[in-house]
C-alpha positions as MATLAB code, in Angstrom:
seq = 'XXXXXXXXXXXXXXXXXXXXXXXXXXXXXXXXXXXXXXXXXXXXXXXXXXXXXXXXXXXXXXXXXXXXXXXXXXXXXXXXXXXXXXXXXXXXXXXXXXXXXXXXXXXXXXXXXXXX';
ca = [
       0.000    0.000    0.000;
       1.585    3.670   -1.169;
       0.717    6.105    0.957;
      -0.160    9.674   -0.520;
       2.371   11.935    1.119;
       0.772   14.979   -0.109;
      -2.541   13.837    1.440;
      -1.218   14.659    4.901;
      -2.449   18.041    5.422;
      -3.837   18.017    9.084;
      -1.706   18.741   12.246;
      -1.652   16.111   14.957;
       0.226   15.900   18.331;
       0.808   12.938   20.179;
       1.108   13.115   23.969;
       2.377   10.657   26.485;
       1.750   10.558   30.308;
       4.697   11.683   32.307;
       5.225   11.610   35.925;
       6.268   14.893   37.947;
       7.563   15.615   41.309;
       5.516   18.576   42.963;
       8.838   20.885   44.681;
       6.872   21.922   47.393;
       5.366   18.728   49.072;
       7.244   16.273   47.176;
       3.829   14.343   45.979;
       3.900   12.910   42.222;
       0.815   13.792   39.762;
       0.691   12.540   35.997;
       0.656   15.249   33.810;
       0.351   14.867   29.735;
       3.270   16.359   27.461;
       3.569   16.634   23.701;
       6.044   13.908   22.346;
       5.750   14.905   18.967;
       3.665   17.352   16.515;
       3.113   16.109   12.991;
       1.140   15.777    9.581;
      -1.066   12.952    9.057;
      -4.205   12.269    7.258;
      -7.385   11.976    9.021;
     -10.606   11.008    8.562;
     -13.167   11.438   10.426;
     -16.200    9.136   11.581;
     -18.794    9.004   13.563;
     -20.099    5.668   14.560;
     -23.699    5.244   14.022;
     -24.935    2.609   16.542;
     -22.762    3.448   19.414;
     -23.758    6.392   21.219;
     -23.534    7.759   24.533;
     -25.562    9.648   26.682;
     -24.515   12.930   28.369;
     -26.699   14.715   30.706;
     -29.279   13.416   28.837;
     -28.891   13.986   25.246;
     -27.447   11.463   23.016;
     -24.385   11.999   21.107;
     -22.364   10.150   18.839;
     -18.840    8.846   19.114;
     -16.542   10.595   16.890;
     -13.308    8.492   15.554;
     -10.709    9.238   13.497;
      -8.808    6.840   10.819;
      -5.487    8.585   11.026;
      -2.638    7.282    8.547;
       1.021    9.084    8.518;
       4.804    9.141    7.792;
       6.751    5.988    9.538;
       7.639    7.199   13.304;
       9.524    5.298   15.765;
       8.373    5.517   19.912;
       4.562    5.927   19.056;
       2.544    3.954   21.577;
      -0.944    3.187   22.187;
      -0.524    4.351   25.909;
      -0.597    7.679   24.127;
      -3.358   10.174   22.965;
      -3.833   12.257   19.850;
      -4.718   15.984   19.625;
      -6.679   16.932   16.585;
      -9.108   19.752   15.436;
      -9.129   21.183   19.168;
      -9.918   17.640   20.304;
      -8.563   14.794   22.641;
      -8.970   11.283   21.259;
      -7.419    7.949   22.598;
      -5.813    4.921   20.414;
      -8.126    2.195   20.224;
      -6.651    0.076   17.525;
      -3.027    0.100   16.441;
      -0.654    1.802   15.569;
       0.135   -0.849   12.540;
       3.033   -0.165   10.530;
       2.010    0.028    7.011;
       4.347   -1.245    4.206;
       7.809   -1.696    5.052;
       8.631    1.195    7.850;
       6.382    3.613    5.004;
       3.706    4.703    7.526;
       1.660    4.047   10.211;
      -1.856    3.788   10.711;
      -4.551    3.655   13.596;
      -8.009    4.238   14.623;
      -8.766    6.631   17.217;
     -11.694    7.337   19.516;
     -13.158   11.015   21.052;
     -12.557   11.380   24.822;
     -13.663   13.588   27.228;
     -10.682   15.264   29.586;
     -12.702   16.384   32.343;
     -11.428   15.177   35.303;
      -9.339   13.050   33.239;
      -5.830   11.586   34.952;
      -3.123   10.392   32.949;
];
């Protein structure tokens, strides 16, 4: 499978979980940092079927198919920014082709309250 290079026109950031000492009392938290910021193509889906309610109105889960340039140290432990949104890796990432690209499915997530 060739992968269209030129077809990678949206900005994604992948984040990983990092633990970090608080100076003052010496307590760890998780916080989430930015491992890498990148083009990739995406496209978008929402999942007819499989929807969620939230304070009583139903919404639909948004995923993403997102497909880019060959990267080394991308995990599934990690999340993807896109379009202003957080989204967790549900399914892959598979290398495509010989080291050519990777690709994986993504789901929507809600950070409030969220801990690494």
């Amino acid at each position: 499978m060739a992968m269209q290079l030129g077809a990678q026109r949206h900005r994604v950031e992948f984040q990983r979980s990092e633990r970090q000492q608080d100076e003052e009392t010496g307590a760890y938290t998780y916080v989430w940092s930015t491992l890498i910021r990148c083009s990739a193509d995406v496209e978008e889906q929402l999942i007819s079927g499989a929807e969620m309610v939230d304070d009583g109105a139903q919404l639909a889960k948004r995923r993403i198919q997102l497909e880019m340039r060959y990267r080394t140290g991308i995990t599934s432990a990690m999340r993807v920014i896109y379009d202003n949104a957080t989204f967790r890796i549900i399914s892959g990432p598979a290398q495509i082709g010989r080291r050519e690209g990777l690709a994986m499915t993504c789901e929507e997530v809600s950070t409030q309250g969220e801990t690494p």
